[in-house]
Short mmCIF file of C-alpha atoms (C1' of nucleotides) in Angstrom, two decimals:
data_model
loop_
_atom_site.label_atom_id
_atom_site.label_comp_id
_atom_site.label_asym_id
_atom_site.label_seq_id
_atom_site.Cartn_x
_atom_site.Cartn_y
_atom_site.Cartn_z
CA MET M 906 -30.24 -16.60 -7.52
CA PRO M 907 -27.47 -13.94 -7.07
CA GLY M 908 -23.83 -14.85 -7.10
CA ILE M 909 -20.63 -14.12 -6.66
CA SER M 910 -18.14 -13.14 -9.58
CA ALA M 911 -14.62 -12.10 -10.58
CA ASP M 912 -13.52 -9.80 -12.94
CA ALA M 913 -9.81 -9.76 -13.51
CA VAL M 914 -8.05 -6.52 -14.79
CA ILE M 915 -4.92 -8.21 -16.56
CA LEU M 916 -2.42 -5.68 -17.56
CA GLY M 917 0.36 -5.89 -20.08
CA TYR M 918 3.64 -3.58 -21.21
CA ASP M 919 5.06 -3.50 -24.51
CA GLY M 920 7.71 -1.04 -23.80
CA LYS M 921 5.62 1.61 -24.74
CA ASP M 922 2.22 1.58 -23.11
CA ILE M 923 0.51 -0.23 -19.95
CA LYS M 924 -2.09 -2.30 -21.74
CA ALA M 925 -5.40 -3.46 -20.41
CA LEU M 926 -6.95 -7.11 -22.25
CA LEU M 927 -10.63 -5.91 -22.69
CA LEU M 928 -13.48 -7.86 -24.52
CA LYS M 929 -15.62 -6.13 -26.60
CA ALA M 930 -19.21 -6.82 -25.87
CA LYS M 931 -21.60 -8.31 -28.70
CA GLU M 932 -24.45 -6.12 -30.16
CA VAL M 933 -23.71 -2.99 -28.22
CA ASP M 934 -20.44 -0.34 -28.52
CA TYR M 935 -19.18 -1.13 -24.82
CA TRP M 936 -15.75 -3.12 -23.67
CA MET M 937 -15.59 -5.16 -20.14
CA LEU M 938 -13.41 -6.82 -18.29
CA PRO M 939 -13.07 -10.26 -18.56
CA GLY M 940 -14.74 -12.35 -15.53
CA GLY M 941 -17.26 -14.66 -14.72
CA PHE M 942 -18.95 -16.43 -11.75
CA ILE M 943 -17.51 -18.62 -9.45
CA GLU M 944 -18.83 -21.56 -9.12
CA LYS M 945 -19.50 -23.03 -5.66
CA GLU M 946 -17.06 -25.88 -4.89
CA PHE M 947 -14.27 -23.87 -6.27
CA ASP M 948 -11.92 -21.45 -4.34
CA LEU M 949 -11.74 -18.14 -5.45
CA ASN M 950 -8.25 -17.72 -6.64
CA THR M 951 -8.70 -21.28 -8.36
CA ALA M 952 -11.30 -19.61 -10.38
CA VAL M 953 -9.59 -16.62 -11.07
CA HIS M 954 -7.12 -18.52 -12.53
CA ARG M 955 -9.18 -20.42 -14.15
CA ILE M 956 -10.72 -17.33 -15.88
CA VAL M 957 -7.76 -15.61 -16.81
CA LYS M 958 -6.36 -19.00 -18.58
CA ALA M 959 -9.58 -19.00 -20.47
CA ARG M 960 -8.81 -15.28 -22.12
CA THR M 961 -4.79 -15.31 -22.24
CA GLY M 962 -3.75 -19.31 -22.56
CA LEU M 963 -1.43 -18.50 -19.71
CA GLU M 964 -1.11 -21.12 -17.26
CA GLN M 965 1.19 -19.69 -14.71
CA LEU M 966 0.24 -15.92 -13.45
CA TYR M 967 0.75 -13.33 -11.05
CA LEU M 968 -2.73 -12.92 -9.86
CA GLN M 969 -3.94 -10.90 -6.84
CA GLN M 970 -7.09 -9.72 -5.51
CA PHE M 971 -7.59 -5.84 -4.94
CA GLN M 972 -10.94 -5.34 -3.57
CA PHE M 973 -14.38 -6.47 -3.83
CA PHE M 974 -17.31 -4.19 -5.19
CA GLY M 975 -20.94 -4.45 -3.70
CA LYS M 976 -24.32 -4.25 -4.44
CA ALA M 977 -25.30 -0.36 -3.85
CA ASP M 978 -22.10 0.86 -6.25
CA ARG M 979 -22.98 -1.58 -8.73
CA ASN M 980 -26.47 -0.32 -8.95
CA ALA M 981 -25.66 3.57 -8.91
CA HIS M 982 -23.28 2.43 -11.89
CA GLN M 983 -26.10 0.49 -13.62
CA LYS M 984 -27.89 3.46 -13.71
CA GLU M 985 -25.33 5.78 -15.43
CA HIS M 986 -25.19 3.03 -17.99
CA LEU M 987 -28.96 2.16 -18.19
CA LYS M 988 -28.58 2.40 -21.89
CA SER M 989 -26.20 0.03 -22.73
CA LEU M 990 -27.66 -2.47 -20.38
CA HIS M 991 -31.38 -1.89 -22.37
CA GLN M 992 -29.46 -2.40 -25.75
CA LEU M 993 -28.33 -6.04 -24.53
CA SER M 994 -30.32 -9.42 -25.24
CA LEU M 995 -32.11 -10.63 -22.48
CA LYS M 996 -29.26 -13.48 -21.67
CA ALA M 997 -26.63 -10.64 -21.38
CA ARG M 998 -28.60 -9.03 -19.09
CA THR M 999 -29.42 -11.20 -16.82
CA TRP M 1000 -26.36 -12.49 -17.13
CA ILE M 1001 -24.84 -9.03 -15.87
CA SER M 1002 -27.87 -7.89 -13.59
CA GLN M 1003 -27.14 -11.37 -11.99
CA ARG M 1004 -24.32 -10.55 -10.30
CA PHE M 1005 -24.80 -9.75 -6.51
CA ILE M 1006 -21.29 -9.11 -5.62
CA THR M 1007 -18.01 -8.92 -7.32
CA ALA M 1008 -14.20 -9.91 -7.22
CA GLY M 1009 -11.77 -7.09 -8.41
CA TYR M 1010 -8.50 -9.07 -9.18
CA PHE M 1011 -5.34 -7.88 -11.13
CA ALA M 1012 -2.94 -10.10 -13.10
CA LEU M 1013 0.22 -8.97 -14.43
CA VAL M 1014 1.74 -10.84 -17.54
CA LYS M 1015 4.30 -10.56 -20.40
CA ILE M 1016 2.24 -9.07 -23.21
CA ASP M 1017 3.54 -11.39 -25.66
CA ASP M 1018 3.27 -14.43 -24.30
CA VAL M 1019 -0.82 -13.87 -24.46
CA LEU M 1020 -2.79 -15.01 -27.04
CA PRO M 1021 -6.29 -13.18 -26.50
CA LYS M 1022 -9.21 -15.50 -26.71
CA ALA M 1023 -13.10 -13.77 -26.98
CA ASP M 1024 -15.82 -15.39 -24.99
CA LEU M 1025 -19.35 -16.22 -25.42
CA PHE M 1026 -20.61 -12.61 -24.98
CA SER M 1027 -18.15 -10.81 -26.82
CA ASP M 1028 -16.66 -10.88 -30.19
CA ARG M 1029 -13.12 -9.27 -29.89
CA CYS M 1030 -10.74 -9.55 -27.52
CA GLU M 1031 -7.71 -7.12 -27.71
CA TRP M 1032 -4.93 -5.29 -25.54
CA ILE M 1033 -5.92 -1.45 -25.10
CA PRO M 1034 -3.82 1.05 -23.42
CA VAL M 1035 -4.84 2.24 -20.40
CA ASP M 1036 -4.92 5.45 -20.72
CA GLN M 1037 -7.08 5.23 -23.96
CA LEU M 1038 -10.11 3.21 -22.55
CA PRO M 1039 -13.38 2.95 -24.37
CA PRO M 1040 -16.77 3.42 -22.64
CA LEU M 1041 -16.94 -0.08 -20.18
CA ILE M 1042 -19.87 -1.74 -19.13
CA ILE M 1043 -21.46 -0.90 -15.40
CA ASP M 1044 -18.61 -0.26 -13.07
CA HIS M 1045 -16.07 -2.13 -14.81
CA HIS M 1046 -14.29 1.39 -15.75
CA GLU M 1047 -14.11 2.00 -11.86
CA ILE M 1048 -12.62 -1.22 -11.46
CA LEU M 1049 -9.95 -0.94 -13.44
CA GLN M 1050 -8.71 2.33 -12.31
CA THR M 1051 -8.94 1.14 -8.48
CA ALA M 1052 -6.57 -1.49 -9.53
CA LEU M 1053 -4.47 0.99 -11.23
CA LEU M 1054 -4.76 3.22 -8.30
CA TYR M 1055 -3.91 -0.32 -6.05
CA LEU M 1056 -0.58 -0.78 -8.10
CA ARG M 1057 0.43 2.77 -7.52
CA ARG M 1058 0.32 2.37 -4.21
CA GLN M 1059 1.67 -0.96 -3.14
CA LEU M 1060 4.36 -0.38 -5.86
CA ASN M 1061 6.85 -0.98 -3.82
CA TYR M 1062 5.48 -4.61 -2.66
CA LEU M 1063 4.72 -5.78 -5.86
CA PRO M 1064 6.95 -7.70 -8.55
CA ILE M 1065 5.42 -5.65 -11.45
CA GLY M 1066 8.75 -5.38 -12.83
CA LEU M 1067 9.94 -9.14 -12.78
CA ASN M 1068 6.22 -10.00 -14.16
CA LEU M 1069 5.78 -7.12 -16.84
CA MET M 1070 9.20 -6.75 -18.49
CA PRO M 1071 10.25 -9.23 -21.16
CA GLU M 1072 13.17 -11.56 -20.13
CA LYS M 1073 15.64 -9.19 -21.52
CA PHE M 1074 15.17 -5.10 -21.66
CA THR M 1075 16.55 -1.71 -21.78
CA MET M 1076 16.82 1.04 -19.03
CA PRO M 1077 14.71 2.89 -20.85
CA GLN M 1078 12.07 1.26 -21.36
CA LEU M 1079 11.73 0.33 -17.58
CA GLN M 1080 11.75 3.91 -17.17
CA ASN M 1081 8.59 3.81 -18.98
CA LEU M 1082 7.48 1.44 -17.18
CA TYR M 1083 7.57 3.38 -13.84
CA GLU M 1084 6.42 6.66 -15.31
CA GLY M 1085 3.45 5.02 -16.88
CA ILE M 1086 2.31 3.90 -13.45
CA MET M 1087 3.13 6.68 -11.51
CA LYS M 1088 1.87 8.85 -14.09
CA GLN M 1089 4.80 11.16 -13.93
CA LYS M 1090 8.08 11.97 -15.96
CA LEU M 1091 11.33 10.78 -14.11
CA ASP M 1092 15.29 11.66 -14.65
CA ARG M 1093 16.90 9.53 -16.36
CA GLY M 1094 20.11 9.77 -14.51
CA ASN M 1095 18.67 9.49 -10.88
CA PHE M 1096 16.60 6.68 -12.37
CA GLN M 1097 19.11 4.48 -13.00
CA ARG M 1098 21.36 5.28 -10.51
CA LYS M 1099 18.30 4.34 -8.13
CA ILE M 1100 17.80 0.87 -10.08
CA LEU M 1101 21.40 0.21 -10.12
CA LYS M 1102 21.88 0.52 -6.75
CA LEU M 1103 19.11 -1.86 -5.56
CA ASP M 1104 21.93 -4.58 -7.22
CA ILE M 1105 18.89 -6.90 -8.60
CA LEU M 1106 19.50 -6.53 -12.06
CA ILE M 1107 22.16 -8.64 -14.37
CA ARG M 1108 23.46 -6.49 -17.53
CA HIS M 1109 24.05 -8.18 -20.93
CA GLU M 1110 26.93 -7.36 -22.51
CA LYS M 1111 25.15 -7.29 -25.69
CA LEU M 1112 23.57 -4.09 -26.76
CA LYS M 1113 20.51 -3.69 -28.72
CA SER M 1114 20.74 -1.60 -32.03
CA GLY M 1115 17.99 -0.29 -34.30
CA GLY M 1116 18.20 3.39 -33.72
CA ALA M 1117 20.34 6.51 -35.27
CA HIS M 1118 21.67 6.74 -31.77
CA LYS M 1119 23.50 4.78 -28.87
CA ALA M 1120 22.42 1.37 -28.15
CA PRO M 1121 21.13 0.58 -24.61
CA TYR M 1122 22.09 -2.43 -22.92
CA LEU M 1123 20.46 -5.00 -22.57
CA TYR M 1124 19.20 -6.08 -18.84
CA GLN M 1125 17.65 -8.60 -16.98
CA PHE M 1126 16.49 -9.35 -13.58
CA ASP M 1127 18.18 -11.22 -11.40
CA VAL M 1128 15.07 -13.24 -9.71
CA GLU M 1129 16.17 -14.53 -6.48
CA LYS M 1130 17.81 -11.03 -5.72
CA TYR M 1131 14.53 -9.27 -7.12
CA ASN M 1132 11.79 -11.30 -5.02
CA GLU M 1133 13.98 -10.73 -1.30
CA LYS M 1134 14.00 -7.16 -2.05
CA VAL M 1135 10.34 -6.89 -2.94
CA LYS M 1136 9.52 -8.92 0.44
CA ASP M 1137 10.23 -5.79 2.64
CA GLY M 1138 9.55 -3.35 -0.05
CA ILE M 1139 11.35 -2.58 -2.98
CA GLY M 1140 12.81 0.67 -2.29
CA PHE M 1141 11.36 2.96 -4.91
CA VAL M 1142 9.45 6.27 -4.10
CA MET R 1091 -26.86 -23.01 1.69
CA PRO R 1092 -23.33 -21.34 1.38
CA GLY R 1093 -22.92 -17.80 2.15
CA ILE R 1094 -20.99 -14.69 2.20
CA SER R 1095 -19.77 -13.26 5.46
CA ALA R 1096 -17.62 -10.11 6.53
CA ASP R 1097 -15.24 -10.81 9.63
CA ALA R 1098 -14.45 -6.91 11.20
CA VAL R 1099 -10.86 -6.46 12.71
CA ILE R 1100 -11.78 -3.53 14.67
CA LEU R 1101 -8.67 -1.62 16.20
CA GLY R 1102 -8.52 0.83 18.90
CA TYR R 1103 -5.47 2.14 21.09
CA ASP R 1104 -5.18 2.92 24.71
CA GLY R 1105 -2.33 5.20 24.49
CA LYS R 1106 -0.48 2.09 25.17
CA ASP R 1107 -1.22 -0.92 23.48
CA ILE R 1108 -2.95 -1.34 19.98
CA LYS R 1109 -6.22 -3.57 20.59
CA ALA R 1110 -8.46 -5.40 18.68
CA LEU R 1111 -12.04 -6.01 19.97
CA LEU R 1112 -12.64 -9.55 20.20
CA LEU R 1113 -15.47 -11.78 21.34
CA LYS R 1114 -14.86 -14.85 23.52
CA ALA R 1115 -17.25 -17.94 21.95
CA LYS R 1116 -19.33 -19.65 24.36
CA GLU R 1117 -18.19 -23.35 25.21
CA VAL R 1118 -15.11 -23.47 23.59
CA ASP R 1119 -11.35 -21.81 24.67
CA TYR R 1120 -11.65 -19.47 21.52
CA TRP R 1121 -12.36 -16.17 20.31
CA MET R 1122 -13.17 -14.82 17.34
CA LEU R 1123 -13.64 -11.39 15.31
CA PRO R 1124 -17.06 -9.75 15.39
CA GLY R 1125 -18.79 -10.86 11.87
CA GLY R 1126 -21.84 -12.25 10.26
CA PHE R 1127 -23.04 -13.02 6.81
CA ILE R 1128 -24.39 -10.56 4.51
CA GLU R 1129 -28.04 -10.90 3.63
CA LYS R 1130 -28.49 -10.42 -0.02
CA GLU R 1131 -30.60 -7.18 -0.19
CA PHE R 1132 -27.65 -5.19 1.60
CA ASP R 1133 -24.77 -4.31 -0.01
CA LEU R 1134 -21.25 -5.04 1.35
CA ASN R 1135 -20.17 -1.94 3.30
CA THR R 1136 -23.91 -1.17 4.78
CA ALA R 1137 -24.16 -4.49 6.03
CA VAL R 1138 -20.54 -4.41 7.91
CA HIS R 1139 -21.52 -1.14 9.38
CA ARG R 1140 -24.12 -2.34 10.81
CA ILE R 1141 -22.33 -5.79 11.78
CA VAL R 1142 -19.69 -3.33 13.56
CA LYS R 1143 -21.93 -1.17 15.21
CA ALA R 1144 -23.64 -4.23 16.95
CA ARG R 1145 -20.52 -5.13 18.77
CA THR R 1146 -19.70 -1.51 19.60
CA GLY R 1147 -22.48 1.22 19.60
CA LEU R 1148 -20.79 3.54 17.07
CA GLU R 1149 -22.45 4.82 13.78
CA GLN R 1150 -20.11 6.68 12.40
CA LEU R 1151 -16.84 4.59 11.63
CA TYR R 1152 -13.44 4.34 9.39
CA LEU R 1153 -14.00 1.07 7.86
CA GLN R 1154 -11.89 -0.33 5.22
CA GLN R 1155 -12.34 -3.80 3.40
CA PHE R 1156 -8.91 -5.21 2.87
CA GLN R 1157 -9.75 -8.57 1.46
CA PHE R 1158 -11.45 -11.46 0.96
CA PHE R 1159 -10.75 -15.17 2.14
CA GLY R 1160 -11.84 -17.80 0.11
CA LYS R 1161 -12.95 -21.37 0.31
CA ALA R 1162 -9.49 -23.32 0.02
CA ASP R 1163 -7.59 -21.50 2.58
CA ARG R 1164 -10.69 -21.60 5.21
CA ASN R 1165 -10.83 -25.35 4.86
CA ALA R 1166 -7.11 -25.88 5.41
CA HIS R 1167 -7.33 -23.96 8.22
CA GLN R 1168 -10.49 -25.37 9.83
CA LYS R 1169 -8.72 -28.72 9.44
CA GLU R 1170 -5.68 -27.25 11.72
CA HIS R 1171 -8.27 -26.02 14.35
CA LEU R 1172 -10.43 -29.37 13.80
CA LYS R 1173 -10.54 -29.57 17.53
CA SER R 1174 -11.70 -26.60 18.30
CA LEU R 1175 -14.87 -27.16 15.99
CA HIS R 1176 -16.01 -30.28 17.43
CA GLN R 1177 -16.02 -29.08 20.53
CA LEU R 1178 -18.64 -26.51 19.56
CA SER R 1179 -22.73 -27.11 19.61
CA LEU R 1180 -24.23 -28.29 16.17
CA LYS R 1181 -25.59 -24.61 15.56
CA ALA R 1182 -22.25 -22.87 16.05
CA ARG R 1183 -20.55 -25.70 14.22
CA THR R 1184 -23.35 -25.05 11.44
CA TRP R 1185 -22.93 -21.10 11.39
CA ILE R 1186 -19.19 -21.22 11.29
CA SER R 1187 -18.68 -24.03 8.61
CA GLN R 1188 -21.36 -22.40 6.46
CA ARG R 1189 -18.92 -19.64 5.25
CA PHE R 1190 -18.21 -19.97 1.63
CA ILE R 1191 -16.23 -16.77 1.66
CA THR R 1192 -15.75 -13.76 3.77
CA ALA R 1193 -15.00 -10.51 3.51
CA GLY R 1194 -12.29 -9.10 6.03
CA TYR R 1195 -12.43 -5.38 7.02
CA PHE R 1196 -11.13 -3.31 9.29
CA ALA R 1197 -12.26 -0.52 11.39
CA LEU R 1198 -10.47 2.32 13.51
CA VAL R 1199 -12.16 3.52 16.10
CA LYS R 1200 -11.37 5.62 19.43
CA ILE R 1201 -11.27 3.04 21.88
CA ASP R 1202 -13.08 4.79 24.54
CA ASP R 1203 -16.25 5.74 22.56
CA VAL R 1204 -16.79 1.61 22.30
CA LEU R 1205 -19.11 -0.02 24.57
CA PRO R 1206 -18.41 -3.68 23.44
CA LYS R 1207 -21.43 -5.92 23.57
CA ALA R 1208 -21.01 -9.68 23.13
CA ASP R 1209 -23.73 -11.71 20.51
CA LEU R 1210 -25.64 -14.82 20.76
CA PHE R 1211 -22.78 -16.80 20.05
CA SER R 1212 -19.90 -15.41 22.71
CA ASP R 1213 -20.25 -14.92 25.96
CA ARG R 1214 -17.37 -11.54 26.54
CA CYS R 1215 -16.53 -9.40 24.02
CA GLU R 1216 -13.21 -7.54 24.91
CA TRP R 1217 -10.41 -5.04 23.77
CA ILE R 1218 -7.20 -7.54 23.43
CA PRO R 1219 -3.38 -6.16 22.36
CA VAL R 1220 -2.73 -7.58 19.10
CA ASP R 1221 0.65 -9.00 20.30
CA GLN R 1222 -1.15 -10.94 23.24
CA LEU R 1223 -3.69 -12.63 21.11
CA PRO R 1224 -5.43 -16.03 22.52
CA PRO R 1225 -6.36 -18.88 20.51
CA LEU R 1226 -8.73 -17.85 17.64
CA ILE R 1227 -11.35 -19.92 15.61
CA ILE R 1228 -10.71 -21.23 11.94
CA ASP R 1229 -8.17 -18.14 10.08
CA HIS R 1230 -9.33 -15.42 12.42
CA HIS R 1231 -5.50 -15.42 13.41
CA GLU R 1232 -4.61 -14.77 10.10
CA ILE R 1233 -7.45 -12.31 9.26
CA LEU R 1234 -6.11 -10.24 11.92
CA GLN R 1235 -2.51 -10.90 11.04
CA THR R 1236 -3.22 -9.75 7.44
CA ALA R 1237 -4.89 -6.43 8.53
CA LEU R 1238 -2.32 -5.33 10.47
CA LEU R 1239 -0.04 -5.95 7.48
CA TYR R 1240 -2.41 -4.21 5.04
CA LEU R 1241 -2.22 -1.34 8.02
CA ARG R 1242 1.85 -1.27 8.09
CA ARG R 1243 1.79 -0.93 4.22
CA GLN R 1244 -0.66 1.65 3.43
CA LEU R 1245 0.47 3.68 6.33
CA ASN R 1246 1.02 6.53 4.78
CA TYR R 1247 -2.70 6.77 3.02
CA LEU R 1248 -4.42 5.78 6.09
CA PRO R 1249 -5.62 7.91 8.73
CA ILE R 1250 -4.34 6.10 11.36
CA GLY R 1251 -3.60 9.01 13.94
CA LEU R 1252 -7.16 10.88 12.86
CA ASN R 1253 -8.87 7.51 14.00
CA LEU R 1254 -7.49 6.07 16.84
CA MET R 1255 -6.26 8.73 18.72
CA PRO R 1256 -8.58 10.47 21.39
CA GLU R 1257 -9.63 14.27 21.00
CA LYS R 1258 -6.08 15.51 22.38
CA PHE R 1259 -3.07 13.54 23.14
CA THR R 1260 0.78 14.10 23.46
CA MET R 1261 3.65 13.16 21.01
CA PRO R 1262 5.16 10.21 22.85
CA GLN R 1263 1.39 8.87 22.49
CA LEU R 1264 1.57 9.49 19.06
CA GLN R 1265 4.94 7.52 18.67
CA ASN R 1266 3.72 5.15 20.29
CA LEU R 1267 1.49 4.37 18.19
CA TYR R 1268 3.58 4.85 15.49
CA GLU R 1269 5.90 2.28 16.88
CA GLY R 1270 3.53 -0.01 17.64
CA ILE R 1271 2.19 -0.81 13.91
CA MET R 1272 5.78 -0.57 12.15
CA LYS R 1273 6.55 -2.99 14.99
CA GLN R 1274 9.80 -1.15 15.45
CA LYS R 1275 11.37 1.81 17.98
CA LEU R 1276 12.01 5.25 16.48
CA ASP R 1277 14.12 7.83 17.50
CA ARG R 1278 12.04 10.41 19.66
CA GLY R 1279 13.80 13.61 18.66
CA ASN R 1280 13.69 12.60 15.24
CA PHE R 1281 10.09 11.70 15.22
CA GLN R 1282 8.76 15.28 16.69
CA ARG R 1283 10.75 16.87 14.01
CA LYS R 1284 9.36 15.07 10.98
CA ILE R 1285 5.95 15.22 12.37
CA LEU R 1286 6.22 18.78 13.44
CA LYS R 1287 6.94 19.76 9.93
CA LEU R 1288 4.01 18.01 8.44
CA ASP R 1289 2.13 20.95 9.98
CA ILE R 1290 -1.11 19.09 10.52
CA LEU R 1291 -0.86 19.51 14.61
CA ILE R 1292 -2.53 22.25 16.86
CA ARG R 1293 -0.18 22.60 19.74
CA HIS R 1294 -2.33 23.30 23.05
CA GLU R 1295 -0.66 25.47 25.73
CA LYS R 1296 -2.09 23.16 28.69
CA LEU R 1297 0.18 20.61 29.89
CA LYS R 1298 -0.86 17.26 31.00
CA SER R 1299 0.00 16.42 34.22
CA GLY R 1300 0.72 12.87 36.22
CA GLY R 1301 4.23 12.04 36.20
CA ALA R 1302 7.36 12.65 38.17
CA HIS R 1303 8.95 14.23 34.82
CA LYS R 1304 8.46 16.61 32.39
CA ALA R 1305 4.85 17.23 31.41
CA PRO R 1306 4.46 16.81 27.60
CA TYR R 1307 2.30 19.35 25.36
CA LEU R 1308 -1.13 18.25 24.38
CA TYR R 1309 -1.68 18.18 20.46
CA GLN R 1310 -4.89 18.01 18.26
CA PHE R 1311 -5.16 17.11 14.49
CA ASP R 1312 -6.30 19.85 12.09
CA VAL R 1313 -8.38 18.11 10.64
CA GLU R 1314 -8.41 19.40 7.05
CA LYS R 1315 -4.66 19.71 7.00
CA TYR R 1316 -5.12 16.56 7.66
CA ASN R 1317 -7.09 15.02 5.44
CA GLU R 1318 -5.29 16.98 2.38
CA LYS R 1319 -1.70 15.17 3.13
CA VAL R 1320 -3.13 11.92 3.40
CA LYS R 1321 -4.76 12.09 0.03
CA ASP R 1322 -1.40 11.90 -1.60
CA GLY R 1323 0.58 10.19 1.23
CA ILE R 1324 1.43 11.57 4.34
CA GLY R 1325 4.96 11.03 3.99
CA PHE R 1326 6.44 9.14 6.91
CA VAL R 1327 8.75 6.17 6.27
"C1'" DA O 703 19.37 16.90 44.82
"C1'" DG O 704 18.19 12.96 41.65
"C1'" DA O 705 15.17 10.14 38.51
"C1'" DA O 706 12.05 10.33 34.99
"C1'" DT O 707 10.87 11.78 30.73
"C1'" DA O 708 9.78 15.65 27.21
"C1'" DG O 709 11.59 19.45 23.85
"C1'" DT O 710 15.14 20.90 21.20
"C1'" DG O 711 19.71 21.46 18.87
"C1'" DT O 712 24.20 19.36 16.29
"C1'" DC O 713 26.17 17.26 13.69
"C1'" DT O 714 27.67 13.67 9.72
"C1'" DC O 715 26.33 11.13 6.17
"C1'" DT O 716 23.00 9.71 2.52
"C1'" DT O 717 20.15 10.79 -0.95
"C1'" DA O 718 17.18 13.43 -4.13
"C1'" DG O 719 17.39 16.24 -7.82
"C1'" DA O 720 18.49 19.02 -11.15
"C1'" DC O 721 21.54 19.01 -14.51
"C1'" DA O 722 25.91 18.88 -17.39
"C1'" DT O 723 29.22 15.61 -19.78
"C1'" DT O 724 30.60 12.23 -22.58
"C1'" DA O 725 29.33 8.16 -25.58
"C1'" DT O 726 27.78 5.49 -29.23
"C1'" DT O 727 24.84 4.85 -33.45
"C1'" DA O 728 22.86 5.78 -38.31
"C1'" DC O 729 22.83 9.39 -41.73
"C1'" DG N 218 29.89 16.15 -39.24
"C1'" DT N 219 24.95 16.12 -36.72
"C1'" DA N 220 20.82 14.29 -34.34
"C1'" DA N 221 19.19 11.19 -31.16
"C1'" DT N 222 19.77 9.17 -27.64
"C1'" DA N 223 22.17 6.41 -23.66
"C1'" DA N 224 25.19 5.87 -20.00
"C1'" DT N 225 27.48 8.92 -16.45
"C1'" DG N 226 29.34 12.13 -13.61
"C1'" DT N 227 28.78 16.83 -10.24
"C1'" DC N 228 26.76 20.05 -7.54
"C1'" DT N 229 23.54 21.35 -4.12
"C1'" DA N 230 20.14 21.28 -0.71
"C1'" DA N 231 17.30 18.24 1.93
"C1'" DG N 232 16.26 14.76 4.80
"C1'" DA N 233 17.42 10.35 8.00
"C1'" DG N 234 19.65 8.72 12.22
"C1'" DA N 235 22.97 9.23 15.81
"C1'" DC N 236 23.09 11.23 19.60
"C1'" DA N 237 23.79 15.50 23.24
"C1'" DC N 238 21.76 18.69 25.42
"C1'" DT N 239 18.45 21.45 27.98
"C1'" DA N 240 13.57 21.92 30.72
"C1'" DT N 241 10.18 20.60 33.79
"C1'" DT N 242 7.76 17.86 37.36
"C1'" DC N 243 7.59 15.10 41.64
"C1'" DT N 244 9.96 12.47 45.36
#
DNA sequence: AGAATAGTGTCTCTTAGACATTATTAC
DNA sequence: GTAATAATGTCTAAGAGACACTATTCT
């Protein structure tokens, strides 16, 4: 009985790295994306919300479909990962190979709000930096990379800052997030100028202390203005 | 038995309007997108190629998945279109309501290469300008509009010119295409300057004649250079 | 000649990008 | 003070956008 499954690329940002929430499969040295089958009586988005909630504990979250992955591709990848499949138990193997087609979703979450929980087929659930990925089962690596590509291309139309940053944050933190997604360094001065010009930030007079250097200002998003800008594309290369 | 279906938004451009290939449903005054069920032994992309080939006769085409539409949304729309459903034969109604989930694909084709063919549930298959759409069944209007939105947002990463324009074309024709997709008028001079600077066009010395005015040059894409630019985003607003 | 439309040139204002300068903090 | 990092300012070159002018074609 073939079915429709969904896999969620749950992304978070800790002020330094962009991380994905991954599950360590039991019995083998492979990791996987949180996912599951879509039951027929549920609609797709509802089902994925349910799946993500089970791993993160989050009720409200920014969730977006980005691509479906069909059978042919999946089989090609299964060949490459044949070894990993053979090592799995019959139950787990059946669970995986039953996947006829899978929906790729990504979620943007505030990393500190999440309480990672493993599922039946995994023994750990952890945040892992997306540029230091361990081996993933079947086509999960491709799904994750596709999600990141989509994120990069849709950058102007996605509320990444709002959903990934903590309530209050510094300008260098925000810049680091953009650099991580765009995979390139940006000029500090120009970044600051461009972002401030958008007029979507509220500056707090309190400074953050900690290092042996000038303390940065704390900022917060003006949610209304932010959402307004995102609709027509938040002008940022 | 619920199943997965696919609907194709097939887009063409006749030098004046952006058009979609639509089917006129039998028995009722509604039109619909070409589509069909995905058989389990096929993979998704192959199946959609087959569907599009059946309506257009085209073997090779630019095809891209853009979104899936789940059950809840679809039911909401069915409510709105209840009248249209009641007027359908049992067979057609069953065919439509069996759709559990549908894959939205769009295809970019050279309009003159297409030989439209109706299917079993339709009596006509025609090109219709996307800004003059007739009533469409279920959520097909939404699917079509979503495709156009996607097209607009991904403009820089899609080879629209290459796939929608005829082999040889004029600059005003190309500008008109961009204006149609972006839904806004562009300055002639600036458009020309920007496009020529991309260095992806080959100019032919032969001019096109016809009207009581200066004849425009004919251009052709330098396919290799074009594809190179599209990969990193063809710099155009 | 005149109407219509294509092609090219020019001007200004904004912006991007590189980089320099100043400010703040802990040691 | 020095080291480290944040914030702000400045300069230049490139680009966007508005618009004017020239070119070509048919009636």
